[in-house]
Coordinates of C-alpha atoms and ligand atoms in Angstrom, one line a residue:
M1 CA 19.3 3.6 -1.6
R2 CA 20.2 1.3 0.9
L3 CA 16.8 -1.3 2.5
S4 CA 17.5 -1.7 6.0
T5 CA 18.3 -5.6 7.2
T6 CA 18.4 -5.2 10.6
T7 CA 15.4 -6.7 12.9
T8 CA 15.0 -6.5 16.6
T9 CA 14.8 -9.7 18.5
I10 CA 11.7 -9.5 20.9
A11 CA 11.9 -11.8 24.0
F12 CA 9.2 -12.5 25.1
V13 CA 10.1 -14.8 29.0
F14 CA 6.8 -15.8 30.6
A15 CA 8.3 -16.3 34.3
S16 CA 5.8 -20.0 35.3
S17 CA 5.7 -18.3 38.9
C18 CA 3.1 -16.2 36.9
L19 CA 1.5 -18.8 34.8
A20 CA 0.8 -20.6 37.8
T21 CA -1.1 -18.5 39.9
A22 CA -2.6 -17.3 36.5
L23 CA -3.5 -21.5 35.1
P24 CA -5.9 -23.3 36.5
S25 CA -4.1 -25.8 38.4
S26 CA -4.3 -28.4 36.9
F27 CA -2.0 -27.0 34.5
S28 CA 0.4 -26.2 36.8
S29 CA 0.8 -29.7 37.5
S30 CA 2.3 -30.3 33.9
P31 CA 6.3 -30.2 33.7
H32 CA 6.5 -27.6 31.3
A33 CA 5.4 -25.0 34.0
A34 CA 7.7 -26.0 36.2
S35 CA 9.9 -24.5 33.7
S36 CA 10.2 -20.4 32.3
S37 CA 10.4 -20.5 28.4
V38 CA 11.6 -17.8 25.6
V39 CA 10.2 -17.7 22.6
E40 CA 11.8 -15.7 20.2
E41 CA 10.7 -13.3 17.2
K42 CA 12.3 -11.4 14.2
R43 CA 10.6 -8.9 14.0
S44 CA 11.1 -5.4 12.3
T45 CA 10.2 -1.8 13.5
D46 CA 7.7 0.4 12.5
Q47 CA 10.7 3.0 11.8
E48 CA 12.7 -0.2 9.6
I49 CA 9.8 -0.9 7.4
L50 CA 9.1 2.3 5.9
T51 CA 12.0 2.8 5.5
A52 CA 12.6 -0.4 3.2
L53 CA 9.5 1.0 2.0
A54 CA 10.5 4.5 1.1
G55 CA 11.1 5.3 -2.0
T56 CA 9.2 6.5 -5.9
Y57 CA 7.2 4.5 -7.3
T58 CA 5.6 4.3 -11.3
L59 CA 2.5 3.0 -12.1
V60 CA 3.1 -1.5 -14.2
N61 CA 0.0 -1.5 -14.6
T62 CA -3.5 -2.1 -12.4
S63 CA -6.7 -4.7 -12.0
S64 CA -9.8 -5.7 -10.5
T65 CA -12.4 -7.9 -9.1
L66 CA -15.7 -8.0 -7.9
H67 CA -16.2 -11.4 -5.7
D68 CA -12.7 -12.3 -6.7
L69 CA -14.1 -12.1 -10.6
P70 CA -12.1 -9.9 -12.7
I71 CA -14.0 -6.8 -14.3
P72 CA -13.0 -4.1 -16.7
D73 CA -10.5 -1.0 -14.4
E74 CA -13.1 1.3 -15.8
P75 CA -11.9 4.8 -13.6
Y76 CA -7.6 4.2 -14.5
G77 CA -8.6 2.4 -17.9
A78 CA -6.4 -0.5 -19.8
H79 CA -3.2 2.2 -19.8
P80 CA -2.9 4.4 -16.8
V81 CA -0.1 6.6 -15.2
G82 CA 0.6 7.1 -11.9
V83 CA 3.3 8.1 -8.6
L84 CA 3.3 7.1 -6.1
I85 CA 5.9 8.1 -3.3
Y86 CA 6.5 7.3 0.2
T87 CA 8.8 8.6 2.5
A88 CA 10.5 7.2 5.2
S89 CA 9.2 9.4 7.5
G90 CA 5.6 8.8 7.5
Y91 CA 3.9 10.4 4.5
M92 CA 2.5 8.8 0.6
S93 CA 1.2 10.6 -2.3
A94 CA -0.6 9.3 -5.0
T95 CA -1.3 9.6 -8.5
I96 CA -2.4 8.0 -11.0
T97 CA -4.5 9.4 -14.8
A98 CA -6.3 7.9 -17.2
T99 CA -3.8 8.1 -20.9
E100 CA -6.9 7.7 -23.5
P101 CA -8.0 10.6 -25.3
F102 CA -10.7 9.9 -24.8
L103 CA -11.5 9.4 -21.2
R104 CA -8.9 12.6 -20.7
P105 CA -9.7 15.5 -23.3
N106 CA -6.4 17.4 -23.0
L107 CA -7.6 20.5 -21.6
T108 CA -5.3 23.0 -19.8
F109 CA -4.9 25.2 -15.9
P110 CA -6.7 26.7 -14.7
Y111 CA -10.0 25.8 -17.2
Q112 CA -11.2 28.4 -19.6
A113 CA -14.9 29.8 -19.8
S114 CA -14.9 28.3 -23.5
D115 CA -14.9 24.6 -22.2
S116 CA -17.2 21.9 -21.0
D117 CA -18.1 20.6 -17.3
A118 CA -18.6 17.6 -19.4
D119 CA -15.1 17.8 -20.5
W120 CA -14.1 18.3 -16.6
A121 CA -16.5 15.8 -15.7
L122 CA -13.8 13.5 -17.6
V123 CA -10.8 15.0 -16.3
G124 CA -12.2 14.4 -12.8
K125 CA -13.9 10.5 -13.2
H126 CA -10.9 9.1 -14.3
S127 CA -8.1 10.9 -12.0
V128 CA -6.8 10.3 -8.8
G129 CA -4.6 12.6 -6.6
Y130 CA -3.5 12.8 -2.8
A131 CA -1.1 12.9 0.2
G132 CA -0.8 12.5 3.3
P133 CA 0.4 10.7 6.0
L134 CA 1.3 6.8 6.4
R135 CA 2.1 4.4 9.3
I136 CA 2.2 0.1 9.8
N137 CA -0.7 -1.1 10.6
P138 CA 0.4 -2.7 14.7
D139 CA -2.5 -5.4 14.3
I140 CA -1.2 -7.1 11.7
P141 CA 1.6 -8.6 11.4
A142 CA 3.8 -7.0 9.0
S143 CA 7.7 -7.3 7.7
E144 CA 10.3 -5.3 5.5
T145 CA 8.0 -7.0 2.4
E146 CA 4.3 -7.7 3.3
G147 CA 2.2 -6.7 6.4
Q148 CA -0.1 -2.8 5.8
V149 CA -0.1 0.2 5.6
F150 CA -3.1 2.8 6.0
H151 CA -3.0 5.8 3.7
G152 CA -3.9 8.0 5.6
P153 CA -5.8 10.9 7.5
L154 CA -5.6 11.8 4.2
T155 CA -5.4 15.6 4.1
V156 CA -5.8 16.6 0.4
A157 CA -7.4 14.4 -2.3
N158 CA -9.4 15.3 -5.3
V159 CA -12.5 13.5 -4.4
P160 CA -13.6 15.0 -2.0
T161 CA -14.8 12.7 0.1
W162 CA -11.5 11.1 1.2
V163 CA -9.7 14.0 2.8
G164 CA -9.3 13.4 6.1
A165 CA -10.0 8.7 5.0
E166 CA -8.0 6.4 6.1
H167 CA -6.9 4.2 3.6
R168 CA -5.9 0.1 4.7
R169 CA -2.9 -0.8 1.8
N170 CA -1.7 -4.3 2.2
Y171 CA 1.9 -4.3 0.6
T172 CA 4.5 -6.7 -0.6
V173 CA 7.3 -6.1 -2.2
V174 CA 8.7 -8.5 -5.5
E175 CA 12.9 -8.1 -5.5
R176 CA 13.5 -9.8 -9.6
E177 CA 16.2 -9.5 -11.7
E178 CA 16.4 -8.2 -15.0
E179 CA 18.8 -8.0 -17.3
G180 CA 21.3 -8.4 -14.9
K181 CA 19.7 -5.9 -12.9
S182 CA 18.2 -6.4 -9.0
V183 CA 14.4 -4.4 -9.5
K184 CA 12.4 -3.8 -7.1
Y185 CA 7.7 -3.9 -7.1
L186 CA 4.9 -3.1 -4.0
E187 CA 2.4 -5.2 -5.2
I188 CA -0.3 -2.9 -3.8
G189 CA -3.7 -5.0 -2.6
S190 CA -6.7 -2.6 -1.8
E191 CA -10.3 -3.4 -0.5
R192 CA -12.4 -1.1 -2.2
G193 CA -15.9 -2.4 -0.1
G194 CA -18.9 -3.9 -1.4
G195 CA -16.1 -7.1 -2.7
Y196 CA -14.6 -4.9 -4.9
R197 CA -10.5 -5.2 -4.9
G198 CA -7.5 -4.1 -6.8
I199 CA -4.5 -5.0 -7.2
L200 CA -1.8 -2.3 -8.6
W201 CA 1.7 -2.6 -9.0
W202 CA 3.6 -0.5 -8.3
K203 CA 8.0 -0.2 -9.7
R204 CA 10.6 1.4 -6.9
V205 CA 12.1 3.7 -9.5
D206 CA 14.0 5.6 -6.8
Ligands
NAG1 C1 1.7 -6.4 -13.5 O1 2.9 -6.5 -13.1 C2 3.7 -7.5 -12.7 C3 5.0 -6.4 -12.4 O2 6.4 -6.6 -13.8 C4 3.5 -8.5 -12.9 O3 4.5 -9.6 -12.0 C5 1.8 -8.7 -13.6 O4 1.5 -9.8 -13.6 C6 1.4 -8.0 -14.0 N1 -0.6 -7.9 -13.7 C7 -0.6 -7.5 -14.5 C8 -2.6 -8.0 -14.3 O5 -0.8 -7.4 -15.7
NAG2 C1 -2.9 19.2 -26.3 O1 -3.1 21.0 -25.6 C2 -1.3 21.4 -26.1 C3 -1.3 22.8 -24.6 O2 -2.4 23.9 -25.6 C4 -1.2 20.8 -26.9 O3 0.2 21.4 -27.4 C5 -0.8 19.5 -27.3 O4 -0.6 20.1 -29.3 C6 -2.6 19.1 -27.0 N1 -2.3 17.7 -27.9 C7 -3.1 17.5 -28.5 C8 -2.9 15.9 -28.3 O5 -4.0 17.6 -29.4
NAG3 C1 -4.6 -8.0 2.7 O1 -4.5 -8.5 4.3 C2 -5.7 -8.6 5.2 C3 -5.2 -9.5 6.4 O2 -3.7 -10.0 5.5 C4 -6.1 -10.3 4.0 O3 -7.4 -11.0 4.9 C5 -7.0 -9.4 3.2 O4 -7.3 -10.1 2.0 C6 -6.1 -8.1 2.2 N1 -6.4 -8.0 1.0 C7 -5.6 -8.1 -1.0 C8 -7.2 -7.3 -0.9 O5 -5.1 -8.6 -0.7

């Protein structure tokens, strides 16, 4: 899929007459107030950003910090797997699980009467799956390569309190040449409250 490179030019035109009436008289005596000024700023629309981000990504790595000091990623373990899907129409879905057998007993679905709740509790603690709307945060400057999105209000989540929640995620698109091919990575930063932060790297596969 090709990325949209179109940008919209938004021109802010300040009419000098409006400024002159809005500002104190000392300002209107300045020579600049007499001429109108045009500030041109290149901005992508939310639709262009969603179209640029839309794709399927696999999880590369995760890292966590508490007050900027690295801490182990307890829920996801050391070798998590995940898939993140963003659509151009504004939906997202994310699934991440640990892979270590001691964090993830080899259970089957549906659960069996002989399964222990402790085994299922481990599975629950070391996996997340959620989906819902995706939108660009309008309060922070956003482009096709950097900005902030909201996941949510989530319509489905394995973590009960996440249903209806809106998660803030910073995104940065990093493009690298690998073996003669251009590979796109998505670096996602999340503020988890209480000084906890997470960084997740995703590689675009589709
Ligand atoms: C995660 O993967 C990205 C992409 O390959 C890399 O740039 C980054 O350094 C890695 N981070 C960690 C903590 O391994
Ligand atoms: C996990 O369970 C499945 C289904 O019962 C089985 O086929 C597989 O061999 C098991 N894997 C391990 C690592 O025990
Ligand atoms: C996310 O972006 C905001 C605004 O640029 C910044 O204040 C915040 O520190 C960032 N958080 C993370 C986890 O990257």
